[in-house]
Amino acid sequence: MKIVAILASYNEQRFIRACLEHYFHQGIDVYLLDNDSTDDTLAIAREYLDRNVIGIERIPRHGMYQWQKILMRKEQLADEIEADWLMHADPDEIRIAPNSTQTLAEALQEVDQKGYNAVNFMEYTFLPVREFPEHDNAEFQKTMRWYYPFAQRHPHRLNAWKKQPRRWPGARKFLSELVHNRRWGVPSVNLRDTGGHVIQFEGIKPYPVDFKLKHYIVLSLEHAIQKYVKKAFDPKEIAGSHGWRATAKEHEFLLPSESQMRFYKSDDELDASNPLVEHLLVQQN
């Protein structure tokens, strides 16, 4: 079974090697959309073209981060890429099966065989803590071992799915797509309406067991400021798509203490109980 993760990147040299290496060993291919990175992201990704990277495509940045444009292209790619299953993912994520006895590919194949067509991932957010604030290095997965479960709703990360057939959406949807998004045809899946968090398509049947997603959002306070404060967001998207990520000021970032986090022991021992609904990285108003 061919499974393809569609990744979007912008200056992800901290994460891209670990991400691609992980998917290689998990039996997952990768299609990369690069948003005009200026660091070594592309050079590292090209090393994997003869391994599990099946394509690299440029998404022009035009001086700002336009998430809806990227999601629209991911929707199109979901119809264009030859695959059995697809996954919307980011380079700072490590996605794994419900237990360590299976690779991600093996677990998704089992889901498919049982007749389900979508998978939700329980998110575990890893952060530096005040007592150990610096992890901006290639060994961050070994040194940054504090996390909390995060889910604002359930499903929260329903974004792996079986490839869907193209269907005639009806004249109204067809015309709406043409007028509002300036493209012919309606894609088989919808990522845009939920900012990529929850895939939408007709006849969706989610698997009842959550997979796991380890999310390494930042590796230090300096990295957080670089990633969010010094990033230009599309003004039209700030209110709806990004929340605190697009509005936080430098002085509002605060690392949690060890006492606010859970200590990582192994993938099989990740604790999903009582998930947070707000991230601990910024002081919430």
PDB file of C-alpha atoms in Angstrom:
ATOM      1  CA  MET A   1       0.000   0.000   0.000  1.00  0.00           C
ATOM      2  CA  LYS A   2       1.435   3.361  -1.030  1.00  0.00           C
ATOM      3  CA  ILE A   3       1.098   6.123   1.584  1.00  0.00           C
ATOM      4  CA  VAL A   4       2.203   9.699   0.885  1.00  0.00           C
ATOM      5  CA  ALA A   5       2.616  12.486   3.432  1.00  0.00           C
ATOM      6  CA  ILE A   6       2.178  15.943   1.889  1.00  0.00           C
ATOM      7  CA  LEU A   7       4.461  18.342   3.764  1.00  0.00           C
ATOM      8  CA  ALA A   8       4.769  22.115   3.498  1.00  0.00           C
ATOM      9  CA  SER A   9       8.055  23.695   4.560  1.00  0.00           C
ATOM     10  CA  TYR A  10       9.575  27.112   5.149  1.00  0.00           C
ATOM     11  CA  ASN A  11      13.031  27.276   6.729  1.00  0.00           C
ATOM     12  CA  GLU A  12      12.654  23.896   8.426  1.00  0.00           C
ATOM     13  CA  GLN A  13      16.315  22.835   8.455  1.00  0.00           C
ATOM     14  CA  ARG A  14      16.001  22.079  12.180  1.00  0.00           C
ATOM     15  CA  PHE A  15      13.369  19.409  11.547  1.00  0.00           C
ATOM     16  CA  ILE A  16      13.366  18.262   7.939  1.00  0.00           C
ATOM     17  CA  ARG A  17      16.070  15.572   8.173  1.00  0.00           C
ATOM     18  CA  ALA A  18      14.585  13.934  11.274  1.00  0.00           C
ATOM     19  CA  CYS A  19      11.130  14.091   9.692  1.00  0.00           C
ATOM     20  CA  LEU A  20      12.137  12.544   6.358  1.00  0.00           C
ATOM     21  CA  GLU A  21      14.307   9.924   8.046  1.00  0.00           C
ATOM     22  CA  HIS A  22      11.426   8.962  10.325  1.00  0.00           C
ATOM     23  CA  TYR A  23       8.976   8.568   7.450  1.00  0.00           C
ATOM     24  CA  PHE A  24      11.530   6.541   5.487  1.00  0.00           C
ATOM     25  CA  HIS A  25      11.752   4.002   8.310  1.00  0.00           C
ATOM     26  CA  GLN A  26       7.964   4.070   8.780  1.00  0.00           C
ATOM     27  CA  GLY A  27       7.302   3.133   5.131  1.00  0.00           C
ATOM     28  CA  ILE A  28       5.879   6.552   4.171  1.00  0.00           C
ATOM     29  CA  ASP A  29       6.684   8.527   1.022  1.00  0.00           C
ATOM     30  CA  VAL A  30       6.785  12.341   1.073  1.00  0.00           C
ATOM     31  CA  TYR A  31       5.774  15.065  -1.360  1.00  0.00           C
ATOM     32  CA  LEU A  32       7.258  18.404  -0.289  1.00  0.00           C
ATOM     33  CA  LEU A  33       5.803  21.851  -0.946  1.00  0.00           C
ATOM     34  CA  ASP A  34       8.526  24.387  -0.161  1.00  0.00           C
ATOM     35  CA  ASN A  35       7.433  27.960   0.503  1.00  0.00           C
ATOM     36  CA  ASP A  36      10.677  29.637  -0.683  1.00  0.00           C
ATOM     37  CA  SER A  37      12.959  28.503   2.139  1.00  0.00           C
ATOM     38  CA  THR A  38      16.179  30.501   2.488  1.00  0.00           C
ATOM     39  CA  ASP A  39      18.026  27.998   4.712  1.00  0.00           C
ATOM     40  CA  ASP A  40      19.189  24.419   3.995  1.00  0.00           C
ATOM     41  CA  THR A  41      15.704  22.861   3.937  1.00  0.00           C
ATOM     42  CA  LEU A  42      15.727  22.155   0.193  1.00  0.00           C
ATOM     43  CA  ALA A  43      19.313  20.899   0.103  1.00  0.00           C
ATOM     44  CA  ILE A  44      18.528  18.379   2.843  1.00  0.00           C
ATOM     45  CA  ALA A  45      15.239  17.316   1.226  1.00  0.00           C
ATOM     46  CA  ARG A  46      16.960  16.679  -2.122  1.00  0.00           C
ATOM     47  CA  GLU A  47      19.195  14.107  -0.428  1.00  0.00           C
ATOM     48  CA  TYR A  48      16.055  11.979  -0.025  1.00  0.00           C
ATOM     49  CA  LEU A  49      14.890  12.102  -3.650  1.00  0.00           C
ATOM     50  CA  ASP A  50      16.323   8.623  -4.245  1.00  0.00           C
ATOM     51  CA  ARG A  51      14.807   7.331  -1.002  1.00  0.00           C
ATOM     52  CA  ASN A  52      11.267   8.388  -0.037  1.00  0.00           C
ATOM     53  CA  VAL A  53      10.809  11.934  -1.346  1.00  0.00           C
ATOM     54  CA  ILE A  54       8.746  11.519  -4.511  1.00  0.00           C
ATOM     55  CA  GLY A  55       8.526  15.197  -5.445  1.00  0.00           C
ATOM     56  CA  ILE A  56       9.522  18.729  -4.440  1.00  0.00           C
ATOM     57  CA  GLU A  57       7.459  21.696  -5.562  1.00  0.00           C
ATOM     58  CA  ARG A  58       7.839  25.431  -5.003  1.00  0.00           C
ATOM     59  CA  ILE A  59       5.007  27.498  -3.531  1.00  0.00           C
ATOM     60  CA  PRO A  60       5.924  31.196  -4.046  1.00  0.00           C
ATOM     61  CA  ARG A  61       5.890  33.102  -0.758  1.00  0.00           C
ATOM     62  CA  HIS A  62       5.313  36.665  -2.030  1.00  0.00           C
ATOM     63  CA  GLY A  63       6.718  38.023   1.237  1.00  0.00           C
ATOM     64  CA  MET A  64       4.211  36.385   3.600  1.00  0.00           C
ATOM     65  CA  TYR A  65       2.810  33.102   4.863  1.00  0.00           C
ATOM     66  CA  GLN A  66      -0.412  32.209   3.032  1.00  0.00           C
ATOM     67  CA  TRP A  67      -1.738  29.045   4.644  1.00  0.00           C
ATOM     68  CA  GLN A  68      -4.993  28.833   2.681  1.00  0.00           C
ATOM     69  CA  LYS A  69      -3.084  28.874  -0.591  1.00  0.00           C
ATOM     70  CA  ILE A  70      -0.912  26.000   0.617  1.00  0.00           C
ATOM     71  CA  LEU A  71      -3.954  23.997   1.759  1.00  0.00           C
ATOM     72  CA  MET A  72      -5.627  24.517  -1.612  1.00  0.00           C
ATOM     73  CA  ARG A  73      -2.584  23.052  -3.331  1.00  0.00           C
ATOM     74  CA  LYS A  74      -2.580  20.117  -0.893  1.00  0.00           C
ATOM     75  CA  GLU A  75      -6.213  19.435  -1.803  1.00  0.00           C
ATOM     76  CA  GLN A  76      -5.269  19.349  -5.482  1.00  0.00           C
ATOM     77  CA  LEU A  77      -2.306  17.080  -4.809  1.00  0.00           C
ATOM     78  CA  ALA A  78      -4.577  14.676  -2.947  1.00  0.00           C
ATOM     79  CA  ASP A  79      -6.240  14.045  -6.303  1.00  0.00           C
ATOM     80  CA  GLU A  80      -3.081  14.164  -8.443  1.00  0.00           C
ATOM     81  CA  ILE A  81      -0.681  11.955  -6.455  1.00  0.00           C
ATOM     82  CA  GLU A  82      -0.800   8.221  -7.123  1.00  0.00           C
ATOM     83  CA  ALA A  83      -1.330   6.774  -3.644  1.00  0.00           C
ATOM     84  CA  ASP A  84      -3.649   4.574  -1.607  1.00  0.00           C
ATOM     85  CA  TRP A  85      -3.573   6.817   1.481  1.00  0.00           C
ATOM     86  CA  LEU A  86      -2.489  10.417   2.030  1.00  0.00           C
ATOM     87  CA  MET A  87      -1.547  12.441   5.066  1.00  0.00           C
ATOM     88  CA  HIS A  88      -1.445  16.195   5.706  1.00  0.00           C
ATOM     89  CA  ALA A  89       1.572  16.737   7.951  1.00  0.00           C
ATOM     90  CA  ASP A  90       4.261  19.250   8.969  1.00  0.00           C
ATOM     91  CA  PRO A  91       8.049  18.838   9.307  1.00  0.00           C
ATOM     92  CA  ASP A  92       8.019  19.470  13.079  1.00  0.00           C
ATOM     93  CA  GLU A  93       5.807  16.416  13.673  1.00  0.00           C
ATOM     94  CA  ILE A  94       6.668  12.779  14.285  1.00  0.00           C
ATOM     95  CA  ARG A  95       3.624  10.594  13.552  1.00  0.00           C
ATOM     96  CA  ILE A  96       3.483   7.025  14.812  1.00  0.00           C
ATOM     97  CA  ALA A  97       1.190   4.011  15.108  1.00  0.00           C
ATOM     98  CA  PRO A  98      -0.929   3.422  18.240  1.00  0.00           C
ATOM     99  CA  ASN A  99       1.725   1.030  19.541  1.00  0.00           C
ATOM    100  CA  SER A 100       5.366   0.394  18.736  1.00  0.00           C
ATOM    101  CA  THR A 101       4.819  -3.124  17.381  1.00  0.00           C
ATOM    102  CA  GLN A 102       3.857  -1.636  13.999  1.00  0.00           C
ATOM    103  CA  THR A 103       5.235   0.916  11.611  1.00  0.00           C
ATOM    104  CA  LEU A 104       2.929   3.730  10.589  1.00  0.00           C
ATOM    105  CA  ALA A 105       2.493   2.109   7.171  1.00  0.00           C
ATOM    106  CA  GLU A 106       1.582  -1.263   8.697  1.00  0.00           C
ATOM    107  CA  ALA A 107      -0.959   0.330  11.031  1.00  0.00           C
ATOM    108  CA  LEU A 108      -2.610   2.319   8.237  1.00  0.00           C
ATOM    109  CA  GLN A 109      -2.822  -0.806   6.098  1.00  0.00           C
ATOM    110  CA  GLU A 110      -4.632  -2.539   8.956  1.00  0.00           C
ATOM    111  CA  VAL A 111      -7.052   0.401   9.212  1.00  0.00           C
ATOM    112  CA  ASP A 112      -7.733   0.099   5.493  1.00  0.00           C
ATOM    113  CA  GLN A 113      -8.321  -3.642   5.718  1.00  0.00           C
ATOM    114  CA  LYS A 114     -10.887  -3.086   8.494  1.00  0.00           C
ATOM    115  CA  GLY A 115     -12.908  -0.794   6.220  1.00  0.00           C
ATOM    116  CA  TYR A 116     -12.093   2.637   7.708  1.00  0.00           C
ATOM    117  CA  ASN A 117     -10.973   5.561   5.559  1.00  0.00           C
ATOM    118  CA  ALA A 118      -9.576   8.212   7.936  1.00  0.00           C
ATOM    119  CA  VAL A 119      -7.343   8.382  11.016  1.00  0.00           C
ATOM    120  CA  ASN A 120      -7.140  10.887  13.860  1.00  0.00           C
ATOM    121  CA  PHE A 121      -3.878  11.598  15.663  1.00  0.00           C
ATOM    122  CA  MET A 122      -3.685  12.441  19.342  1.00  0.00           C
ATOM    123  CA  GLU A 123      -1.246  15.326  19.667  1.00  0.00           C
ATOM    124  CA  TYR A 124       1.517  15.368  22.278  1.00  0.00           C
ATOM    125  CA  THR A 125       3.214  18.770  22.371  1.00  0.00           C
ATOM    126  CA  PHE A 126       6.895  18.760  23.347  1.00  0.00           C
ATOM    127  CA  LEU A 127       8.467  21.975  24.654  1.00  0.00           C
ATOM    128  CA  PRO A 128      11.657  23.156  26.322  1.00  0.00           C
ATOM    129  CA  VAL A 129      11.200  23.879  30.022  1.00  0.00           C
ATOM    130  CA  ARG A 130      12.647  26.687  32.130  1.00  0.00           C
ATOM    131  CA  GLU A 131      15.006  24.290  33.867  1.00  0.00           C
ATOM    132  CA  PHE A 132      16.327  23.020  30.500  1.00  0.00           C
ATOM    133  CA  PRO A 133      15.588  25.769  27.928  1.00  0.00           C
ATOM    134  CA  GLU A 134      17.928  25.007  25.005  1.00  0.00           C
ATOM    135  CA  HIS A 135      17.381  22.131  22.576  1.00  0.00           C
ATOM    136  CA  ASP A 136      18.186  23.759  19.240  1.00  0.00           C
ATOM    137  CA  ASN A 137      20.290  20.885  17.923  1.00  0.00           C
ATOM    138  CA  ALA A 138      19.957  17.726  15.856  1.00  0.00           C
ATOM    139  CA  GLU A 139      19.403  15.591  18.989  1.00  0.00           C
ATOM    140  CA  PHE A 140      16.266  17.449  20.146  1.00  0.00           C
ATOM    141  CA  GLN A 141      14.174  14.258  20.246  1.00  0.00           C
ATOM    142  CA  LYS A 142      16.576  12.768  22.786  1.00  0.00           C
ATOM    143  CA  THR A 143      17.058  15.869  24.957  1.00  0.00           C
ATOM    144  CA  MET A 144      13.596  17.553  24.927  1.00  0.00           C
ATOM    145  CA  ARG A 145      11.521  15.067  26.911  1.00  0.00           C
ATOM    146  CA  TRP A 146       8.674  17.103  28.426  1.00  0.00           C
ATOM    147  CA  TYR A 147       5.222  17.087  26.866  1.00  0.00           C
ATOM    148  CA  TYR A 148       1.500  17.553  27.394  1.00  0.00           C
ATOM    149  CA  PRO A 149      -1.444  16.083  25.469  1.00  0.00           C
ATOM    150  CA  PHE A 150      -3.208  18.737  23.415  1.00  0.00           C
ATOM    151  CA  ALA A 151      -6.679  18.567  21.851  1.00  0.00           C
ATOM    152  CA  GLN A 152      -9.129  21.435  21.576  1.00  0.00           C
ATOM    153  CA  ARG A 153     -11.777  18.995  20.368  1.00  0.00           C
ATOM    154  CA  HIS A 154     -12.072  15.427  19.147  1.00  0.00           C
ATOM    155  CA  PRO A 155     -11.199  14.712  16.445  1.00  0.00           C
ATOM    156  CA  HIS A 156      -8.424  17.304  16.549  1.00  0.00           C
ATOM    157  CA  ARG A 157      -5.990  15.950  13.947  1.00  0.00           C
ATOM    158  CA  LEU A 158      -8.104  13.853  11.597  1.00  0.00           C
ATOM    159  CA  ASN A 159      -5.770  14.269   8.643  1.00  0.00           C
ATOM    160  CA  ALA A 160      -4.739  10.904   7.256  1.00  0.00           C
ATOM    161  CA  TRP A 161      -7.213   9.487   4.767  1.00  0.00           C
ATOM    162  CA  LYS A 162      -7.788   6.949   2.036  1.00  0.00           C
ATOM    163  CA  LYS A 163      -7.588   8.500  -1.410  1.00  0.00           C
ATOM    164  CA  GLN A 164     -11.052   9.504  -2.544  1.00  0.00           C
ATOM    165  CA  PRO A 165     -12.591   9.339  -6.013  1.00  0.00           C
ATOM    166  CA  ARG A 166     -13.492  12.554  -7.776  1.00  0.00           C
ATOM    167  CA  ARG A 167     -17.233  13.191  -7.765  1.00  0.00           C
ATOM    168  CA  TRP A 168     -19.453  15.712  -9.508  1.00  0.00           C
ATOM    169  CA  PRO A 169     -20.122  18.229  -6.680  1.00  0.00           C
ATOM    170  CA  GLY A 170     -23.137  19.876  -8.264  1.00  0.00           C
ATOM    171  CA  ALA A 171     -23.342  23.113 -10.212  1.00  0.00           C
ATOM    172  CA  ARG A 172     -23.456  25.375  -7.141  1.00  0.00           C
ATOM    173  CA  LYS A 173     -20.206  24.075  -5.633  1.00  0.00           C
ATOM    174  CA  PHE A 174     -18.560  24.001  -9.037  1.00  0.00           C
ATOM    175  CA  LEU A 175     -19.376  27.666  -9.671  1.00  0.00           C
ATOM    176  CA  SER A 176     -18.403  28.671  -6.120  1.00  0.00           C
ATOM    177  CA  GLU A 177     -14.993  27.071  -6.560  1.00  0.00           C
ATOM    178  CA  LEU A 178     -14.514  28.854  -9.862  1.00  0.00           C
ATOM    179  CA  VAL A 179     -15.562  32.264  -8.531  1.00  0.00           C
ATOM    180  CA  HIS A 180     -13.959  32.224  -5.071  1.00  0.00           C
ATOM    181  CA  ASN A 181     -10.845  30.111  -5.643  1.00  0.00           C
ATOM    182  CA  ARG A 182     -10.371  30.625  -9.392  1.00  0.00           C
ATOM    183  CA  ARG A 183      -9.930  26.979 -10.264  1.00  0.00           C
ATOM    184  CA  TRP A 184     -11.840  24.500 -12.344  1.00  0.00           C
ATOM    185  CA  GLY A 185     -13.219  21.512 -10.509  1.00  0.00           C
ATOM    186  CA  VAL A 186     -13.845  20.786  -6.855  1.00  0.00           C
ATOM    187  CA  PRO A 187     -11.237  18.618  -5.087  1.00  0.00           C
ATOM    188  CA  SER A 188     -12.315  15.326  -3.554  1.00  0.00           C
ATOM    189  CA  VAL A 189     -11.353  16.435  -0.008  1.00  0.00           C
ATOM    190  CA  ASN A 190     -11.596  19.660   1.963  1.00  0.00           C
ATOM    191  CA  LEU A 191      -8.714  20.761   4.202  1.00  0.00           C
ATOM    192  CA  ARG A 192      -9.244  24.530   4.128  1.00  0.00           C
ATOM    193  CA  ASP A 193     -12.362  24.858   6.251  1.00  0.00           C
ATOM    194  CA  THR A 194     -10.602  23.498   9.357  1.00  0.00           C
ATOM    195  CA  GLY A 195      -7.139  24.905   8.673  1.00  0.00           C
ATOM    196  CA  GLY A 196      -5.927  21.408   7.807  1.00  0.00           C
ATOM    197  CA  HIS A 197      -6.843  19.853  11.154  1.00  0.00           C
ATOM    198  CA  VAL A 198      -9.863  17.776  10.135  1.00  0.00           C
ATOM    199  CA  ILE A 199     -10.228  16.333   6.649  1.00  0.00           C
ATOM    200  CA  GLN A 200     -13.723  16.485   5.176  1.00  0.00           C
ATOM    201  CA  PHE A 201     -15.186  14.321   2.435  1.00  0.00           C
ATOM    202  CA  GLU A 202     -18.387  12.449   1.674  1.00  0.00           C
ATOM    203  CA  GLY A 203     -18.678   9.067   3.385  1.00  0.00           C
ATOM    204  CA  ILE A 204     -15.889   9.591   5.901  1.00  0.00           C
ATOM    205  CA  LYS A 205     -15.482   6.706   8.374  1.00  0.00           C
ATOM    206  CA  PRO A 206     -12.791   7.475  10.990  1.00  0.00           C
ATOM    207  CA  TYR A 207     -10.906   4.677  12.725  1.00  0.00           C
ATOM    208  CA  PRO A 208     -11.993   4.514  16.406  1.00  0.00           C
ATOM    209  CA  VAL A 209      -8.435   4.300  17.799  1.00  0.00           C
ATOM    210  CA  ASP A 210      -6.243   7.414  17.754  1.00  0.00           C
ATOM    211  CA  PHE A 211      -2.744   7.257  16.319  1.00  0.00           C
ATOM    212  CA  LYS A 212      -0.021   9.447  17.908  1.00  0.00           C
ATOM    213  CA  LEU A 213       1.609  12.716  16.902  1.00  0.00           C
ATOM    214  CA  LYS A 214       4.647  14.096  18.700  1.00  0.00           C
ATOM    215  CA  HIS A 215       4.746  17.827  17.968  1.00  0.00           C
ATOM    216  CA  TYR A 216       8.023  19.677  18.527  1.00  0.00           C
ATOM    217  CA  ILE A 217       6.751  23.198  17.980  1.00  0.00           C
ATOM    218  CA  VAL A 218       9.873  25.090  19.152  1.00  0.00           C
ATOM    219  CA  LEU A 219      13.312  24.153  20.463  1.00  0.00           C
ATOM    220  CA  SER A 220      14.088  27.309  22.475  1.00  0.00           C
ATOM    221  CA  LEU A 221      12.610  30.731  23.251  1.00  0.00           C
ATOM    222  CA  GLU A 222      14.770  32.261  20.536  1.00  0.00           C
ATOM    223  CA  HIS A 223      13.373  29.739  18.067  1.00  0.00           C
ATOM    224  CA  ALA A 224       9.802  30.603  19.136  1.00  0.00           C
ATOM    225  CA  ILE A 225      10.376  34.308  18.503  1.00  0.00           C
ATOM    226  CA  GLN A 226      11.966  33.602  15.138  1.00  0.00           C
ATOM    227  CA  LYS A 227       9.173  31.213  14.119  1.00  0.00           C
ATOM    228  CA  TYR A 228       6.215  33.373  15.125  1.00  0.00           C
ATOM    229  CA  VAL A 229       7.120  37.005  15.895  1.00  0.00           C
ATOM    230  CA  LYS A 230       9.493  37.475  12.969  1.00  0.00           C
ATOM    231  CA  LYS A 231       7.153  35.883  10.458  1.00  0.00           C
ATOM    232  CA  ALA A 232       4.849  37.805   8.120  1.00  0.00           C
ATOM    233  CA  PHE A 233       1.325  36.343   7.986  1.00  0.00           C
ATOM    234  CA  ASP A 234      -1.332  37.026   5.371  1.00  0.00           C
ATOM    235  CA  PRO A 235      -3.508  39.739   7.015  1.00  0.00           C
ATOM    236  CA  LYS A 236      -6.661  38.045   5.717  1.00  0.00           C
ATOM    237  CA  GLU A 237      -5.829  34.863   7.660  1.00  0.00           C
ATOM    238  CA  ILE A 238      -4.709  36.195  11.036  1.00  0.00           C
ATOM    239  CA  ALA A 239      -8.102  36.163  12.743  1.00  0.00           C
ATOM    240  CA  GLY A 240      -9.265  32.767  11.522  1.00  0.00           C
ATOM    241  CA  SER A 241      -6.339  30.453  10.800  1.00  0.00           C
ATOM    242  CA  HIS A 242      -3.474  31.254  13.143  1.00  0.00           C
ATOM    243  CA  GLY A 243      -4.671  32.668  16.467  1.00  0.00           C
ATOM    244  CA  TRP A 244      -1.835  33.409  18.908  1.00  0.00           C
ATOM    245  CA  ARG A 245       0.794  32.285  16.403  1.00  0.00           C
ATOM    246  CA  ALA A 246       0.254  35.424  14.355  1.00  0.00           C
ATOM    247  CA  THR A 247      -0.425  37.897  17.170  1.00  0.00           C
ATOM    248  CA  ALA A 248       1.894  36.989  20.070  1.00  0.00           C
ATOM    249  CA  LYS A 249       4.498  39.573  21.047  1.00  0.00           C
ATOM    250  CA  GLU A 250       8.064  38.708  22.010  1.00  0.00           C
ATOM    251  CA  HIS A 251       7.529  39.433  25.729  1.00  0.00           C
ATOM    252  CA  GLU A 252       4.502  37.094  25.857  1.00  0.00           C
ATOM    253  CA  PHE A 253       6.488  33.897  25.247  1.00  0.00           C
ATOM    254  CA  LEU A 254       7.174  31.956  28.431  1.00  0.00           C
ATOM    255  CA  LEU A 255       8.550  28.449  28.789  1.00  0.00           C
ATOM    256  CA  PRO A 256       6.639  26.161  31.170  1.00  0.00           C
ATOM    257  CA  SER A 257       8.308  24.588  34.170  1.00  0.00           C
ATOM    258  CA  GLU A 258       8.929  20.864  34.518  1.00  0.00           C
ATOM    259  CA  SER A 259       6.073  20.686  37.023  1.00  0.00           C
ATOM    260  CA  GLN A 260       3.564  21.742  34.336  1.00  0.00           C
ATOM    261  CA  MET A 261       4.632  18.996  31.948  1.00  0.00           C
ATOM    262  CA  ARG A 262       4.768  15.215  31.772  1.00  0.00           C
ATOM    263  CA  PHE A 263       8.041  13.383  31.345  1.00  0.00           C
ATOM    264  CA  TYR A 264       8.456  11.288  28.205  1.00  0.00           C
ATOM    265  CA  LYS A 265       9.564   7.699  28.788  1.00  0.00           C
ATOM    266  CA  SER A 266       8.544   5.940  25.578  1.00  0.00           C
ATOM    267  CA  ASP A 267       6.059   6.203  22.730  1.00  0.00           C
ATOM    268  CA  ASP A 268       3.918   3.468  24.259  1.00  0.00           C
ATOM    269  CA  GLU A 269       3.718   5.330  27.586  1.00  0.00           C
ATOM    270  CA  LEU A 270       2.494   8.670  26.213  1.00  0.00           C
ATOM    271  CA  ASP A 271      -0.383   9.814  28.435  1.00  0.00           C
ATOM    272  CA  ALA A 272      -3.451  11.185  26.617  1.00  0.00           C
ATOM    273  CA  SER A 273      -5.541  11.892  29.716  1.00  0.00           C
ATOM    274  CA  ASN A 274      -6.868  15.396  30.431  1.00  0.00           C
ATOM    275  CA  PRO A 275      -5.522  17.126  27.311  1.00  0.00           C
ATOM    276  CA  LEU A 276      -4.910  20.870  27.368  1.00  0.00           C
ATOM    277  CA  VAL A 277      -6.935  23.162  25.104  1.00  0.00           C
ATOM    278  CA  GLU A 278      -4.438  26.062  25.182  1.00  0.00           C
ATOM    279  CA  HIS A 279      -0.708  25.857  24.571  1.00  0.00           C
ATOM    280  CA  LEU A 280       1.680  26.641  27.432  1.00  0.00           C
ATOM    281  CA  LEU A 281       4.167  28.567  25.290  1.00  0.00           C
ATOM    282  CA  VAL A 282       2.479  31.967  25.495  1.00  0.00           C
ATOM    283  CA  GLN A 283       0.781  33.864  28.286  1.00  0.00           C
ATOM    284  CA  GLN A 284      -2.928  33.695  27.482  1.00  0.00           C
ATOM    285  CA  ASN A 285      -5.043  36.815  28.040  1.00  0.00           C
TER     286      ASN A 285
END
